[in-house]
mmCIF file of C-alpha atoms in Angstrom:
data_model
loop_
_atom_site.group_PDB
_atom_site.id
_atom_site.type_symbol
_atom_site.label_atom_id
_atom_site.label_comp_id
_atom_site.label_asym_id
_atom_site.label_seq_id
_atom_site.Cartn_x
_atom_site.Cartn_y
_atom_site.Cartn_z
ATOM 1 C CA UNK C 1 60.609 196.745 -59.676
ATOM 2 C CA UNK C 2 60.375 200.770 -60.538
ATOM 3 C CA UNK C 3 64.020 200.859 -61.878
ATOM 4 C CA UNK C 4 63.146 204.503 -62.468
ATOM 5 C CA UNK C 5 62.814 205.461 -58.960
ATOM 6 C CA UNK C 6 65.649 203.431 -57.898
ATOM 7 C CA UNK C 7 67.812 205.335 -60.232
ATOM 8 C CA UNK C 8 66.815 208.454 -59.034
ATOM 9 C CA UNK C 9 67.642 207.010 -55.561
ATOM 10 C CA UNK C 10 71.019 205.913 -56.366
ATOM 11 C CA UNK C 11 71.505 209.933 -58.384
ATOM 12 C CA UNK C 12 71.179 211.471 -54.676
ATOM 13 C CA UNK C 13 73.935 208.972 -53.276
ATOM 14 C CA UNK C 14 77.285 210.746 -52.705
ATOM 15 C CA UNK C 15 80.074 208.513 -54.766
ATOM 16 C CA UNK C 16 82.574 206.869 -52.397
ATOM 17 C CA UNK C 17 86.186 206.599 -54.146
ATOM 18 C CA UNK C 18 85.499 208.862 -57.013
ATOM 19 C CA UNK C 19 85.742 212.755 -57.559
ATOM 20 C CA UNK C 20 82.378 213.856 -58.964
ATOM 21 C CA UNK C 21 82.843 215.885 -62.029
ATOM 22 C CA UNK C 22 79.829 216.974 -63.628
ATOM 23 C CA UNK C 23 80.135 220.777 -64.137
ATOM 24 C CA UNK C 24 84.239 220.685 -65.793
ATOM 25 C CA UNK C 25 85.244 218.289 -68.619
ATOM 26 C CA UNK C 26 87.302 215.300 -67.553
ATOM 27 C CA UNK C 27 91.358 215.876 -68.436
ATOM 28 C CA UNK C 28 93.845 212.850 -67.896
ATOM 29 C CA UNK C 29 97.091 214.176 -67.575
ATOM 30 C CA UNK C 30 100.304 211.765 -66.955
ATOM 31 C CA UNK C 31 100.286 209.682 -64.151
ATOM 32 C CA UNK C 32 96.388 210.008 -63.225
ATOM 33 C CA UNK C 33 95.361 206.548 -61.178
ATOM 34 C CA UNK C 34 92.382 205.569 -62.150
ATOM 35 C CA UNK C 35 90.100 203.593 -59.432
ATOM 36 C CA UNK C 36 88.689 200.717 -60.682
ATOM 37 C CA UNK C 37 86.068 198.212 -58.326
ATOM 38 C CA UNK C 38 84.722 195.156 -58.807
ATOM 39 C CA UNK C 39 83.218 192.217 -56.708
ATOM 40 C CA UNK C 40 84.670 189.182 -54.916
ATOM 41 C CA UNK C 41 87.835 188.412 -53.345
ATOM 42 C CA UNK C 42 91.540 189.343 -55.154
ATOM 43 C CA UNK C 43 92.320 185.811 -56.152
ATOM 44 C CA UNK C 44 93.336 184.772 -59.329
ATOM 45 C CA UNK C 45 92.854 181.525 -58.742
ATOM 46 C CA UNK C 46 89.604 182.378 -57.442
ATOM 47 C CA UNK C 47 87.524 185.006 -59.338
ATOM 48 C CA UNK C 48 87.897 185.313 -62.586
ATOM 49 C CA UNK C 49 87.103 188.979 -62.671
ATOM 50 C CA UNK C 50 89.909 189.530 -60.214
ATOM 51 C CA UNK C 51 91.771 187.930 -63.316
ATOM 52 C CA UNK C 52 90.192 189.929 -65.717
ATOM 53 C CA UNK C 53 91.052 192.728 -63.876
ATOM 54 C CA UNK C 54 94.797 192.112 -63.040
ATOM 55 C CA UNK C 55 95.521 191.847 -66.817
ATOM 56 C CA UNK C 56 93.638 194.716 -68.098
ATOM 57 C CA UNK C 57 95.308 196.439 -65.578
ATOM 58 C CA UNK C 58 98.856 195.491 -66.434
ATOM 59 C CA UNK C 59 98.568 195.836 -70.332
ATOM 60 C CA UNK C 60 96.911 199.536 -70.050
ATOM 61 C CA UNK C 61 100.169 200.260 -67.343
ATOM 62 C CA UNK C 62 102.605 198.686 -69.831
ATOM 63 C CA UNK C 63 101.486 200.069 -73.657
ATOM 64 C CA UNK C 64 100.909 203.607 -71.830
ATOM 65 C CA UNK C 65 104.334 203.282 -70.312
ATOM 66 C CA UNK C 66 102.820 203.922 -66.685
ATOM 67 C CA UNK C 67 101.124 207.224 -67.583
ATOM 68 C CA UNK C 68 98.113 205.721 -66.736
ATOM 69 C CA UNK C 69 97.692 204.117 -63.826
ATOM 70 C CA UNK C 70 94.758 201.462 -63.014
ATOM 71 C CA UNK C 71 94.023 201.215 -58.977
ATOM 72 C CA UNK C 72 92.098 197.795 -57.959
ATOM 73 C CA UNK C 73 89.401 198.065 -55.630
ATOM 74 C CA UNK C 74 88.420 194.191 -55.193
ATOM 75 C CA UNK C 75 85.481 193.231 -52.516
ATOM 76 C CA UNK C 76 83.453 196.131 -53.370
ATOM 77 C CA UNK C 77 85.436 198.807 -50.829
ATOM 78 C CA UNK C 78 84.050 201.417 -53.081
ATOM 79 C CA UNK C 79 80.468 200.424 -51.858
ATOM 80 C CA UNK C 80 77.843 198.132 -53.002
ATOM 81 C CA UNK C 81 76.400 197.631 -56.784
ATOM 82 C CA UNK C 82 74.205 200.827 -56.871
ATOM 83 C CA UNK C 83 77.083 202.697 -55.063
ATOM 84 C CA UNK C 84 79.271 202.117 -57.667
ATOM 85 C CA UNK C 85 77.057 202.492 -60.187
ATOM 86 C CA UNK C 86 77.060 206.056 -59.423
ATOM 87 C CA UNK C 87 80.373 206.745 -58.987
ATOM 88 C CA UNK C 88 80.605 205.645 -62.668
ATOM 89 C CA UNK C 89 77.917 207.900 -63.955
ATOM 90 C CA UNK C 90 79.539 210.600 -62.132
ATOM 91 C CA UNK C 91 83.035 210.517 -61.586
ATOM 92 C CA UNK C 92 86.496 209.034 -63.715
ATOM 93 C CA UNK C 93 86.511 205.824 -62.599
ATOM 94 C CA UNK C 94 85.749 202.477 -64.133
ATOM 95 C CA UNK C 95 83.480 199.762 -62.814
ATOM 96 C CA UNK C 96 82.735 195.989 -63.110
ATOM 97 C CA UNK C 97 79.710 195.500 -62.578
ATOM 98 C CA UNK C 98 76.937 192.306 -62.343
ATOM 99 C CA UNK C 99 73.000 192.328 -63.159
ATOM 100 C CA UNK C 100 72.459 193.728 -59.328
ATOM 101 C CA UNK C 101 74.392 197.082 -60.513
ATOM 102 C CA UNK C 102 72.590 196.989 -63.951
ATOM 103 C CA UNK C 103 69.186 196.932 -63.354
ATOM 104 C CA UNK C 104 68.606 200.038 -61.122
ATOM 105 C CA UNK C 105 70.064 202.277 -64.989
ATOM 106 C CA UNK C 106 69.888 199.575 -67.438
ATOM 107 C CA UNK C 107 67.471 196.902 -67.125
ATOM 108 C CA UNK C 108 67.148 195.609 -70.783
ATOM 109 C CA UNK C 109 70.375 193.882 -70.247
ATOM 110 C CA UNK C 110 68.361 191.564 -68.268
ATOM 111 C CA UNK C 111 67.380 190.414 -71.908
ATOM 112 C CA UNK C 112 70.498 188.880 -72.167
ATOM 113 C CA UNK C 113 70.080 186.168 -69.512
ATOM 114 C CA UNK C 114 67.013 184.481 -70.657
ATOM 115 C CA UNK C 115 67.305 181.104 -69.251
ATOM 116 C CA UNK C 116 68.988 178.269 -71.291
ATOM 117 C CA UNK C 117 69.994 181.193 -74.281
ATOM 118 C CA UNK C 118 73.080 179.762 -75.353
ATOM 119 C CA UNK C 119 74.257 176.485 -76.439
ATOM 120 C CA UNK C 120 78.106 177.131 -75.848
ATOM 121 C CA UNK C 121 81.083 179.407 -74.639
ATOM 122 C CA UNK C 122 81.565 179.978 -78.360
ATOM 123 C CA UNK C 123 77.407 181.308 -78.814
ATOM 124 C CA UNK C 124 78.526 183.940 -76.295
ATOM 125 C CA UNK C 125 81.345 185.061 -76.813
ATOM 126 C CA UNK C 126 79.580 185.668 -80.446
ATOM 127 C CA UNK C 127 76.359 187.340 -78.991
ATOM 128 C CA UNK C 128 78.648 189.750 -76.126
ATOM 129 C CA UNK C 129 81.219 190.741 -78.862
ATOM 130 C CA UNK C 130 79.114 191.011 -81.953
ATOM 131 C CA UNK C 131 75.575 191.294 -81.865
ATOM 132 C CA UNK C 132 73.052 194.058 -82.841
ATOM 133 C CA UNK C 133 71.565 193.953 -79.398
ATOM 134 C CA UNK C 134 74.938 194.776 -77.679
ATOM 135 C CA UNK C 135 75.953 197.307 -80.042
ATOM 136 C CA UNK C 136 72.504 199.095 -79.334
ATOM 137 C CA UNK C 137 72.428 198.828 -75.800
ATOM 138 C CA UNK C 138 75.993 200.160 -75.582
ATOM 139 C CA UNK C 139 74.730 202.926 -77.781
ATOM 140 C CA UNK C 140 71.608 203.461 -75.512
ATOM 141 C CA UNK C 141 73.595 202.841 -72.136
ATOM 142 C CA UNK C 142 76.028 205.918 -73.211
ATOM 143 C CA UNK C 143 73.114 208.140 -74.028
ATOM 144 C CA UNK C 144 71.188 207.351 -70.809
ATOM 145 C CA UNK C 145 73.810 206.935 -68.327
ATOM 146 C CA UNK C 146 77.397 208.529 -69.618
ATOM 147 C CA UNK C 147 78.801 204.821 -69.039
ATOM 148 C CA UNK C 148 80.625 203.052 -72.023
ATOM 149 C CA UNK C 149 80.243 199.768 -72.313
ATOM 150 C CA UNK C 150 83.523 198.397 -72.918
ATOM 151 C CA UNK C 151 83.018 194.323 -72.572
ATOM 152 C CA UNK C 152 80.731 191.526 -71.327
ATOM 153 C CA UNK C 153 83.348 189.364 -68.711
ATOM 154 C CA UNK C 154 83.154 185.728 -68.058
ATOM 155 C CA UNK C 155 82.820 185.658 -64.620
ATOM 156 C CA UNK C 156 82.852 181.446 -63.923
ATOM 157 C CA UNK C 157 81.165 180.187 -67.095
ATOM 158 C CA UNK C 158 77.583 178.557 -66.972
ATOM 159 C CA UNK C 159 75.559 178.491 -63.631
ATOM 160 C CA UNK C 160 74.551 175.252 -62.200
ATOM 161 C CA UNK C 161 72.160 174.537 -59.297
ATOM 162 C CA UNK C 162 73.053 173.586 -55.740
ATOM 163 C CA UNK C 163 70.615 172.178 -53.133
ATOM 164 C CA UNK C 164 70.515 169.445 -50.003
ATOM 165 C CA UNK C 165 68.528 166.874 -52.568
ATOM 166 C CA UNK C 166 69.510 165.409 -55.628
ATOM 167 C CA UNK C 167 67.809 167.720 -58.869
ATOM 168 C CA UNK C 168 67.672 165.725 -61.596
ATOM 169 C CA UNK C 169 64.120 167.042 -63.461
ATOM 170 C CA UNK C 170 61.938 169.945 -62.597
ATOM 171 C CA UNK C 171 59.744 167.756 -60.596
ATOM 172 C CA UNK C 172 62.790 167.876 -58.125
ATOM 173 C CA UNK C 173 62.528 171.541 -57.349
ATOM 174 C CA UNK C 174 58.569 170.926 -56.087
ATOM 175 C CA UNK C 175 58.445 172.478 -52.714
ATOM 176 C CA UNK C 176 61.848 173.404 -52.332
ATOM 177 C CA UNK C 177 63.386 176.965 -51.098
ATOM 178 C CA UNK C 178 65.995 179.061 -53.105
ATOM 179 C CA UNK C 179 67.614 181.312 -52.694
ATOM 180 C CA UNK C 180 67.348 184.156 -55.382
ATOM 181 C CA UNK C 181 69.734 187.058 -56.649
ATOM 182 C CA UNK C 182 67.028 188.775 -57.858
ATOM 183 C CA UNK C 183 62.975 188.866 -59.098
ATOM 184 C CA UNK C 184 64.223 187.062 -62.396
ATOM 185 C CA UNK C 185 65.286 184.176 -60.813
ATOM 186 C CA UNK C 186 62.227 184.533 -57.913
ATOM 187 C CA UNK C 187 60.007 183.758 -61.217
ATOM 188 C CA UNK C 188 62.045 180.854 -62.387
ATOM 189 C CA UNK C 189 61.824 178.910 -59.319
ATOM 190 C CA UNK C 190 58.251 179.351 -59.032
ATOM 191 C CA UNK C 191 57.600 178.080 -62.550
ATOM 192 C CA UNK C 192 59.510 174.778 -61.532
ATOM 193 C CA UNK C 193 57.625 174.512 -58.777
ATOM 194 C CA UNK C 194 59.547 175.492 -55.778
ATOM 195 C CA UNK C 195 59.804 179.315 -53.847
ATOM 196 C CA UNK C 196 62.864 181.879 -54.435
ATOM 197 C CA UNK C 197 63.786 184.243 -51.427
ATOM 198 C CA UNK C 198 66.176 187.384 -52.162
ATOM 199 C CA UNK C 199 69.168 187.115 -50.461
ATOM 200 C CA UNK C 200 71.961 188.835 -50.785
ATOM 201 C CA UNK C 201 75.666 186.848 -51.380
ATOM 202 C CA UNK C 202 76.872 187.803 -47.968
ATOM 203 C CA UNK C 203 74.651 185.521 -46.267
ATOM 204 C CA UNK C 204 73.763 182.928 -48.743
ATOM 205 C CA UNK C 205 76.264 180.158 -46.845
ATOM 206 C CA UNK C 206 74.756 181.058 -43.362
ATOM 207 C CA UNK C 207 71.295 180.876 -45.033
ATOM 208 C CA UNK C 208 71.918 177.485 -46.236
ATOM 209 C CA UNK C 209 73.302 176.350 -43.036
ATOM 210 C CA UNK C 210 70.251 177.295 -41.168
ATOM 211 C CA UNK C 211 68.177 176.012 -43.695
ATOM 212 C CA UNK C 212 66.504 179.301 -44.575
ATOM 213 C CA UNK C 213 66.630 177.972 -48.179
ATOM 214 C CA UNK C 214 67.890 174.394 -49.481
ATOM 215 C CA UNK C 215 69.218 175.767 -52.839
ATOM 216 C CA UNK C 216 70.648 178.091 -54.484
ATOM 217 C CA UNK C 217 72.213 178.741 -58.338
ATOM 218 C CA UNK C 218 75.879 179.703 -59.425
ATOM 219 C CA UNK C 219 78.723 178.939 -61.211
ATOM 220 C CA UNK C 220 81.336 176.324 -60.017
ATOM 221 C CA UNK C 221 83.355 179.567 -58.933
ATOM 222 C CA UNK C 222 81.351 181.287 -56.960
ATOM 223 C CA UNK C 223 80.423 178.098 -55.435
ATOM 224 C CA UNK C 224 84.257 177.689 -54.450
ATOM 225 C CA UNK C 225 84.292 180.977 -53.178
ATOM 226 C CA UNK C 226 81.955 180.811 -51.130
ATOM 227 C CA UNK C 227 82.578 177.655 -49.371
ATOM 228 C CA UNK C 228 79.186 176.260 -50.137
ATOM 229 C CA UNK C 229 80.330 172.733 -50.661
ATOM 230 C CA UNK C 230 80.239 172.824 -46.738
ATOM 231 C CA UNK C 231 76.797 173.406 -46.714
ATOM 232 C CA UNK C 232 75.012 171.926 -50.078
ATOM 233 C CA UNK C 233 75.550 167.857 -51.015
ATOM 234 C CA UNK C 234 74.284 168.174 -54.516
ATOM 235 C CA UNK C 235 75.569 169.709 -57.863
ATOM 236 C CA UNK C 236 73.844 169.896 -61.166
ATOM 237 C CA UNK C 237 75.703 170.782 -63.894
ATOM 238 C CA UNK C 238 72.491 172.528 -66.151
ATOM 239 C CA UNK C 239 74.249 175.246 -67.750
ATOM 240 C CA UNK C 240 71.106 176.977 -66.889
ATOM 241 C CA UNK C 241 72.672 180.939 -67.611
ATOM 242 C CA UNK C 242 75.842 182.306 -69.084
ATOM 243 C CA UNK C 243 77.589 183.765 -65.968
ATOM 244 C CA UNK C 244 78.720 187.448 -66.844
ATOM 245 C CA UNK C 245 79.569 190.759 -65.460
ATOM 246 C CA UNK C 246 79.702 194.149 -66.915
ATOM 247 C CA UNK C 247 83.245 196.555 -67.597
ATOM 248 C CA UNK C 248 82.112 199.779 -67.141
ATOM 249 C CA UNK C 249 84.013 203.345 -67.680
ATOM 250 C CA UNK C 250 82.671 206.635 -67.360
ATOM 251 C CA UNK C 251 82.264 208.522 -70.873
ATOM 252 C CA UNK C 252 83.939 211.764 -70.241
ATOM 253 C CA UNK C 253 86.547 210.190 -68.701
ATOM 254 C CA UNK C 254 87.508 207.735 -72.014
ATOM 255 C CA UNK C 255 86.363 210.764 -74.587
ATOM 256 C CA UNK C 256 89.339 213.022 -72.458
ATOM 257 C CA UNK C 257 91.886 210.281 -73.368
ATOM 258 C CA UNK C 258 93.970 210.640 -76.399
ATOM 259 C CA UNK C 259 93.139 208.830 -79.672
ATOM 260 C CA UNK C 260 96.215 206.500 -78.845
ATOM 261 C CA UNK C 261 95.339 205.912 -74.868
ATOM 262 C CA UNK C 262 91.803 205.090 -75.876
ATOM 263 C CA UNK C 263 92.490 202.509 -78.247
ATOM 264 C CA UNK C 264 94.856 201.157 -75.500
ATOM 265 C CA UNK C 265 91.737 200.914 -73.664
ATOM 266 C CA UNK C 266 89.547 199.310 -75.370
ATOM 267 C CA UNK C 267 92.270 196.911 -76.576
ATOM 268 C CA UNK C 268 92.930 195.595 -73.370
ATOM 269 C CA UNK C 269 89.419 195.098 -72.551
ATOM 270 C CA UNK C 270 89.085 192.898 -74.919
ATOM 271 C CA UNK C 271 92.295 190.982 -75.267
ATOM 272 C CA UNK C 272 92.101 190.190 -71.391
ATOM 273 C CA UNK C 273 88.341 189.544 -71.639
ATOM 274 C CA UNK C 274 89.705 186.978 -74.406
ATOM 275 C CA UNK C 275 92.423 185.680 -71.707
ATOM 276 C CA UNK C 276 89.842 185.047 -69.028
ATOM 277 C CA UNK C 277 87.630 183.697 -70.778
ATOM 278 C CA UNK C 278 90.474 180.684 -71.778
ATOM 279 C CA UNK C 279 91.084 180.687 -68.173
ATOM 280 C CA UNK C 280 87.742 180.504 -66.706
ATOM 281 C CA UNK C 281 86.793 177.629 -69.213
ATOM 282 C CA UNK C 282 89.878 175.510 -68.860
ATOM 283 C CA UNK C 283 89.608 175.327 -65.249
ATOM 284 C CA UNK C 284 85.614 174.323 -65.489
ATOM 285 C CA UNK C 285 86.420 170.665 -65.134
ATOM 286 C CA UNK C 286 89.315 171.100 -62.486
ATOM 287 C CA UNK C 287 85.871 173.195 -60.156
ATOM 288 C CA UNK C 288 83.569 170.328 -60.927
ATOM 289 C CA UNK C 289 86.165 168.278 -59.391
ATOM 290 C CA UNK C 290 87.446 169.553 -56.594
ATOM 291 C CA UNK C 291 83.895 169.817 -55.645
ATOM 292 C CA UNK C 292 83.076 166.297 -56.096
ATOM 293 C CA UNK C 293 86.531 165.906 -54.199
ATOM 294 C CA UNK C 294 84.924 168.017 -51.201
ATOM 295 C CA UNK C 295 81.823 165.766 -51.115
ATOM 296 C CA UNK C 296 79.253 167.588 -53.279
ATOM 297 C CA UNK C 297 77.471 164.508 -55.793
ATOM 298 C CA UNK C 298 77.386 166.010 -59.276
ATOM 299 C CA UNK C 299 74.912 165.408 -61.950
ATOM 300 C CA UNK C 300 74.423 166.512 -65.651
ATOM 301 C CA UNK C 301 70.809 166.735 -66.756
ATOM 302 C CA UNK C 302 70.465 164.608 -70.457
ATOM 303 C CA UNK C 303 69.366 166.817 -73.447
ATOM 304 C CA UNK C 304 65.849 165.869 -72.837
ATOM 305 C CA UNK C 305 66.313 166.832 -69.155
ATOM 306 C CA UNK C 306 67.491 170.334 -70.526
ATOM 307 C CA UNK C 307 64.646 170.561 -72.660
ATOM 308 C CA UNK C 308 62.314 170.210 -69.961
ATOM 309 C CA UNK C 309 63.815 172.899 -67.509
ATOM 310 C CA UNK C 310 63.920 174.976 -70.127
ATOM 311 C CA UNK C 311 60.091 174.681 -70.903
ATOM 312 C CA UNK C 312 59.500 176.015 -67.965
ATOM 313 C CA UNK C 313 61.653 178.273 -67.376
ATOM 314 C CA UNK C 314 62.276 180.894 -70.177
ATOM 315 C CA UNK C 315 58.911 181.599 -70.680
ATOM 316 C CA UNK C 316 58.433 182.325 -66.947
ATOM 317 C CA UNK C 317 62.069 184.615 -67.315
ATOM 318 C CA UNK C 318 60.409 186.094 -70.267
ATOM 319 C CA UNK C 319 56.797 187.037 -69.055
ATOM 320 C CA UNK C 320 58.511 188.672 -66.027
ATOM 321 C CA UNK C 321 61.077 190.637 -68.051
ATOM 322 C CA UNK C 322 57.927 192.206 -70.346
ATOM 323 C CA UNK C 323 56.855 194.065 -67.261
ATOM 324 C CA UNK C 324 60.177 195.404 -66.799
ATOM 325 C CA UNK C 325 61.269 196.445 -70.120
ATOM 326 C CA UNK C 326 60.369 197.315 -74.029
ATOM 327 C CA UNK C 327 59.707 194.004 -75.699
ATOM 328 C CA UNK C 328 61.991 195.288 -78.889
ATOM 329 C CA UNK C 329 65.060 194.703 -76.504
ATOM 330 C CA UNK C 330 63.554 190.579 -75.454
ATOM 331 C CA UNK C 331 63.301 189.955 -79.296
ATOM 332 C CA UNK C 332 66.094 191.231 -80.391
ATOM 333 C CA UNK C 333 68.492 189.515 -77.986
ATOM 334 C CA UNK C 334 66.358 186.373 -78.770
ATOM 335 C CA UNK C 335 66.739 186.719 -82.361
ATOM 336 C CA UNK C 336 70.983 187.462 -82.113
ATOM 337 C CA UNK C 337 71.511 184.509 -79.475
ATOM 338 C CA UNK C 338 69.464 182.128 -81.813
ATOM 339 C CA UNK C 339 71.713 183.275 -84.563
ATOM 340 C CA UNK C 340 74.566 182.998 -82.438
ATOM 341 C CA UNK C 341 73.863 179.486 -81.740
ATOM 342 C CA UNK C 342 73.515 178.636 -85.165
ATOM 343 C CA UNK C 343 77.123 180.256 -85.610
ATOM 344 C CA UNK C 344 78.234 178.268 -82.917
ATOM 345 C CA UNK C 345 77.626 174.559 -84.551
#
């Protein structure tokens, strides 16, 4: 992956939805909108960035007394993940975005989704809010990029795998085709034994109905959302990756806010962040169910099951990810989520 020339790709890209302002400082007066796009459908009940998104937006609207106004772009109408990514970089807008959007200017975040990392919610929530690796990559993501980093978002708590045969060990995954979201997960699969194919969300359900792949991985949520109960008989509940997506805002455009405005900001990042997050994990068993209720069969692996996947598959994450990145970044998100996990007990 030559994230390098991808970036320089996505630099040439005109932003859709956002005015470009490179050459003339950034100036919010009262009643500037600012646009603010995400992915997946505008349901609350849904998609918990949607969620996310709906309360940040209402407690920036209410403490600035309207002078700031947040605009929601849901469904990714302001283009796809690199798109938007470069509206971000380049114009006042603000951005949610997920590991596809990350990698092509920041792909030591991948370090952060290391198979199997965390033990609980409460290991990271610890690791996104307060570790040294987050507070240096949103040091070295405003330096690269112009982007502030203003929270980590829950986006449907821990992934679990879906397929058309029951996966109860690793040995289950032998010969088997899954779909991936990206090379990470492509090197994953093959360390359990079975084949990953890129494909993008759009046509994950139809690939699955025409057998393309039998599998797939993904929080309850997204697994709701995209209907794929109608097309997969088997859940299994491995908590194999902390399911998270990135808020985004464009430097000049938060440095050009008043003292008072930003700390309104960054407030409301984090109290809704802290308001989905109770959502999203309060409704985890209420997912599980209604897809048992649609016909999926549900399983959760025993510790020593864990222990096995994860043999296999964090070194395989982690000898991929040291062709992709510095390997100061892998140790020191290794190092905070152990200590997070310690924290957590």
């Amino acid at each position: 992956m030559n994230h390098l020339g991808i970036r320089s790709k996505v630099l040439q890209q005109i932003a859709i939805g956002c005015i470009i302002a490179l050459a003339t400082p950034m100036v919010v007066l009262a009643g500037t909108t600012i646009k603010m796009s995400y992915n997946g459908p505008p349901r609350i009940e849904d998609n918990a960035v949607h969620a996310f998104a709906t309360t940040f937006k209402e407690q920036v609207e209410q403490e600035t007394a309207g002078s700031i106004t947040i605009e929601l772009f849901p469904n990714s109408q302001l283009g796809n993940e690199e798109q938007r990514m470069e509206q971000v970089m380049t114009g006042p807008c603000i951005n949610i975005a997920s590991f596809g959007g990350m990698e092509t200017v920041f792909p030591e975040m991948f370090a952060t989704n290391v198979p199997f990392m965390f033990n609980s919610y409460k290991a990271a929530h610890t690791f996104f809010d307060t570790s040294s690796f987050i507070e240096k990559a949103r040091k070295e993501l405003r330096s690269r990029t112009g982007i502030e980093l203003l929270a980590v978002v829950e986006e449907g708590g821990f992934i679990a795998f879906t397929s058309k045969t029951p996966i109860k060990t690793h040995e289950d995954f032998e010969g088997l085709k899954f779909r991936a979201m990206d090379a990470s997960q492509v090197s994953m699969y093959k360390a359990f034994g079975a084949s990953g194919t890129p494909i993008p969300w759009t046509e994950v359900y139809l690939a699955l109905k025409m057998g393309v792949v039998d599998g797939q991985m993904n929080p309850p949520t997204y697994i709701i959302i995209g209907s794929l109960f109608e097309v997969q008989k088997y859940l299994t509940l491995a908590n194999v990756q902390y399911s998270d997506q990135f808020l985004l805002i464009n430097g000049s455009l938060i440095d050009s806010l008043s003292e008072k405005d930003q700390e309104i900001v960054r407030r409301a990042a984090y109290e809704a962040n802290v308001k989905t997050r109770e959502f999203v994990e309060s409704q985890v068993g209420d997912r599980v169910a209604f897809l048992v209720e649609k016909g999926m069969i549900a399983y959760t692996p025993n510790a020593e099951e864990i222990t096995e996947f994860k043999k296999l598959a964090s070194p395989s994450y982690i000898n991929w990810l040291k062709k992709e990145v510095d390997q100061s970044w892998i140790d020191l998100a290794l190092i905070d989520a152990l200590k997070a996990n310690e924290g957590a007990k």
